[in-house]
């Protein structure tokens, strides 16, 4: 799950960033008074999640390989993963 989240947050952030780069003038002039969706700001948020997922994934790998025990992950708000430390066997 962490690896999949890491991959998709990065892909989505990249797509939003590219859309913002190439369609900036169109996004500022949306019809019917629709405000600019601020895709660059969303890029920052998603890349932040991407970094957190990557670090959490590396923690899980380290615990599984070096310490030879399966990690336990706890999810806050159903979106933010944290590795819960288990006492050694």
XYZ file of N, CA and C in Angstrom:
267
model
N 0.833 -1.194 0.000
C 0.000 0.000 0.000
C 0.878 1.258 0.000
N 1.948 1.242 0.777
C 2.822 2.421 0.833
C 3.495 2.682 -0.504
N 3.949 1.624 -1.150
C 4.622 1.780 -2.434
C 3.639 2.288 -3.493
N 2.419 1.790 -3.470
C 1.403 2.236 -4.418
C 1.041 3.695 -4.166
N 0.868 4.065 -2.901
C 0.584 5.457 -2.559
C 1.716 6.378 -2.974
N 2.941 5.942 -2.743
C 4.114 6.720 -3.137
C 4.103 6.993 -4.636
N 3.844 5.957 -5.418
C 3.833 6.073 -6.872
C 2.701 6.993 -7.347
N 1.480 6.792 -6.868
C 0.340 7.549 -7.377
C 0.339 8.996 -6.927
N 0.814 9.289 -5.710
C 0.924 10.692 -5.301
C 1.911 11.428 -6.198
N 3.011 10.766 -6.567
C 3.992 11.394 -7.439
C 3.432 11.614 -8.846
N 2.759 10.623 -9.394
C 2.174 10.752 -10.737
C 1.123 11.852 -10.759
N 0.219 11.865 -9.794
C -0.829 12.884 -9.752
C -0.236 14.284 -9.585
N 0.761 14.410 -8.713
C 1.408 15.710 -8.524
C 2.065 16.181 -9.813
N 2.718 15.281 -10.517
C 3.390 15.631 -11.771
C 2.379 16.068 -12.831
N 1.262 15.365 -12.928
C 0.217 15.728 -13.894
C -0.356 17.107 -13.566
N -0.611 17.379 -12.290
C -1.135 18.693 -11.901
C -0.122 19.796 -12.191
N 1.140 19.522 -11.931
C 2.176 20.518 -12.196
C 2.273 20.817 -13.690
N 2.272 19.761 -14.523
C 2.328 19.965 -15.969
C 1.108 20.731 -16.474
N -0.065 20.391 -15.951
C -1.280 21.102 -16.348
C -1.176 22.568 -15.971
N -0.672 22.853 -14.802
C -0.510 24.239 -14.364
C 0.493 24.973 -15.246
N 1.572 24.297 -15.635
C 2.593 24.931 -16.462
C 2.090 25.268 -17.859
N 1.347 24.350 -18.457
C 0.941 24.527 -19.840
C -0.418 25.197 -20.020
N -1.240 25.247 -18.982
C -2.576 25.827 -19.115
C -2.801 26.964 -18.124
N -1.735 27.619 -17.709
C -1.846 28.657 -16.691
C -2.783 29.787 -17.128
N -2.627 30.280 -18.337
C -3.465 31.407 -18.777
C -4.934 31.002 -18.886
N -5.203 29.766 -19.305
C -6.585 29.300 -19.372
C -7.189 29.118 -17.981
N -6.368 28.690 -17.022
C -6.862 28.485 -15.658
C -7.199 29.804 -14.969
N -6.546 30.878 -15.373
C -6.844 32.186 -14.793
C -8.107 32.809 -15.385
N -8.566 32.300 -16.515
C -9.740 32.852 -17.186
C -10.840 31.807 -17.350
N -11.154 31.091 -16.302
C -12.189 30.071 -16.374
C -13.568 30.722 -16.506
N -14.500 30.073 -17.214
C -15.827 30.667 -17.410
C -16.682 30.617 -16.141
N -17.741 31.389 -16.149
C -18.752 31.408 -15.084
C -18.187 31.800 -13.718
N -17.071 32.506 -13.698
C -16.490 32.965 -12.439
C -15.877 31.869 -11.596
N -15.563 30.729 -12.201
C -14.927 29.622 -11.463
C -13.521 30.067 -11.085
N -13.167 29.955 -9.793
C -11.832 30.405 -9.382
C -10.735 29.464 -9.888
N -9.532 29.997 -9.958
C -8.361 29.221 -10.355
C -8.161 28.078 -9.357
N -8.004 26.831 -9.840
C -7.860 25.698 -8.919
C -6.514 25.621 -8.203
N -5.585 26.533 -8.491
C -4.285 26.580 -7.806
C -3.566 25.236 -7.853
N -3.357 24.730 -9.055
C -2.749 23.415 -9.222
C -1.318 23.358 -8.709
N -0.606 24.477 -8.734
C 0.757 24.476 -8.214
C 0.755 24.246 -6.697
N -0.213 24.806 -6.011
C -0.323 24.572 -4.566
C -0.651 23.105 -4.277
N -1.534 22.519 -5.089
C -1.845 21.096 -4.921
C -0.621 20.236 -5.212
N 0.216 20.670 -6.145
C 1.450 19.947 -6.429
C 2.307 19.879 -5.160
N 2.449 20.998 -4.454
C 3.239 21.016 -3.222
C 2.668 20.062 -2.178
N 1.371 20.053 -2.021
C 0.729 19.177 -1.033
C 0.965 17.716 -1.390
N 0.760 17.351 -2.647
C 0.914 15.952 -3.057
C 2.370 15.490 -3.006
N 3.307 16.362 -3.343
C 4.721 15.992 -3.240
C 5.111 15.828 -1.765
N 4.510 16.613 -0.889
C 4.747 16.421 0.547
C 4.278 15.052 1.007
N 3.087 14.636 0.573
C 2.606 13.286 0.887
C 3.523 12.238 0.269
N 3.973 12.481 -0.941
C 4.876 11.560 -1.619
C 6.153 11.358 -0.809
N 6.727 12.437 -0.314
C 7.945 12.334 0.507
C 7.686 11.539 1.777
N 6.552 11.792 2.413
C 6.231 11.069 3.643
C 6.037 9.581 3.363
N 5.321 9.240 2.285
C 5.122 7.837 1.931
C 6.457 7.164 1.628
N 7.367 7.861 0.947
C 8.671 7.291 0.632
C 9.484 6.994 1.883
N 9.506 7.928 2.810
C 10.250 7.724 4.056
C 9.631 6.595 4.871
N 8.318 6.559 4.944
C 7.631 5.501 5.689
C 7.883 4.140 5.044
N 7.871 4.095 3.722
C 8.158 2.848 3.009
C 9.581 2.367 3.306
N 10.547 3.280 3.320
C 11.937 2.913 3.648
C 12.053 2.416 5.081
N 11.309 3.010 6.004
C 11.309 2.529 7.394
C 10.785 1.097 7.462
N 9.717 0.818 6.722
C 9.154 -0.534 6.712
C 10.146 -1.531 6.118
N 10.797 -1.146 5.027
C 11.785 -2.037 4.420
C 12.943 -2.325 5.363
N 13.431 -1.289 6.026
C 14.539 -1.476 6.957
C 14.151 -2.414 8.088
N 12.979 -2.194 8.640
C 12.539 -3.037 9.742
C 12.346 -4.486 9.279
N 11.848 -4.668 8.067
C 11.620 -6.026 7.561
C 12.930 -6.729 7.214
N 13.889 -6.007 6.654
C 15.132 -6.644 6.190
C 16.176 -6.729 7.296
N 16.490 -5.606 7.921
C 17.578 -5.586 8.909
C 17.162 -6.217 10.227
N 16.001 -5.847 10.714
C 15.575 -6.351 12.020
C 14.794 -7.654 11.912
N 14.528 -8.091 10.686
C 13.827 -9.353 10.421
C 12.524 -9.495 11.182
N 11.761 -8.433 11.119
C 10.420 -8.486 11.699
C 9.502 -7.617 10.859
N 8.274 -8.040 10.768
C 7.319 -7.317 9.956
C 6.877 -6.032 10.653
N 6.893 -4.941 9.928
C 6.467 -3.673 10.526
C 4.952 -3.603 10.647
N 4.520 -2.763 11.542
C 3.095 -2.495 11.687
C 2.871 -1.037 11.331
N 1.901 -0.782 10.491
C 1.612 0.582 10.054
C 0.273 1.002 10.622
N 0.241 2.204 11.166
C -1.004 2.778 11.670
C -1.334 3.974 10.794
N -2.595 4.108 10.419
C -3.033 5.183 9.534
C -3.804 6.233 10.329
N -3.347 7.468 10.237
C -4.051 8.579 10.874
C -4.984 9.213 9.850
N -6.223 9.380 10.229
C -7.254 9.976 9.369
C -7.438 9.181 8.077
N -6.988 7.946 8.033
C -7.112 7.110 6.853
C -6.213 7.529 5.698
N -5.282 8.460 5.928
C -4.479 9.001 4.842
C -2.987 9.075 5.150
N -2.626 9.229 6.414
C -1.231 9.451 6.792
C -0.688 8.198 7.492
N 0.240 7.472 6.836
C 0.777 6.252 7.449
C 1.928 6.553 8.399
N 1.966 5.799 9.492
C 3.075 5.867 10.438
C 3.493 4.448 10.794
N 4.789 4.230 10.906
C 5.293 2.919 11.310
C 5.287 2.875 12.826
N 4.626 1.869 13.370
C 4.554 1.715 14.817
C 5.655 0.766 15.239
N 6.485 1.185 16.178
C 7.595 0.365 16.632
C 7.079 -0.766 17.492
N 7.537 -1.971 17.174
C 7.187 -3.152 17.949
C 8.406 -3.555 18.766
N 8.213 -3.982 19.963
C 9.353 -4.494 20.723
C 9.946 -5.721 20.033
N 11.258 -5.916 20.164
C 11.937 -7.051 19.525
C 11.381 -8.383 20.001
N 11.603 -9.403 19.170
C 11.085 -10.731 19.533
C 11.900 -11.352 20.615
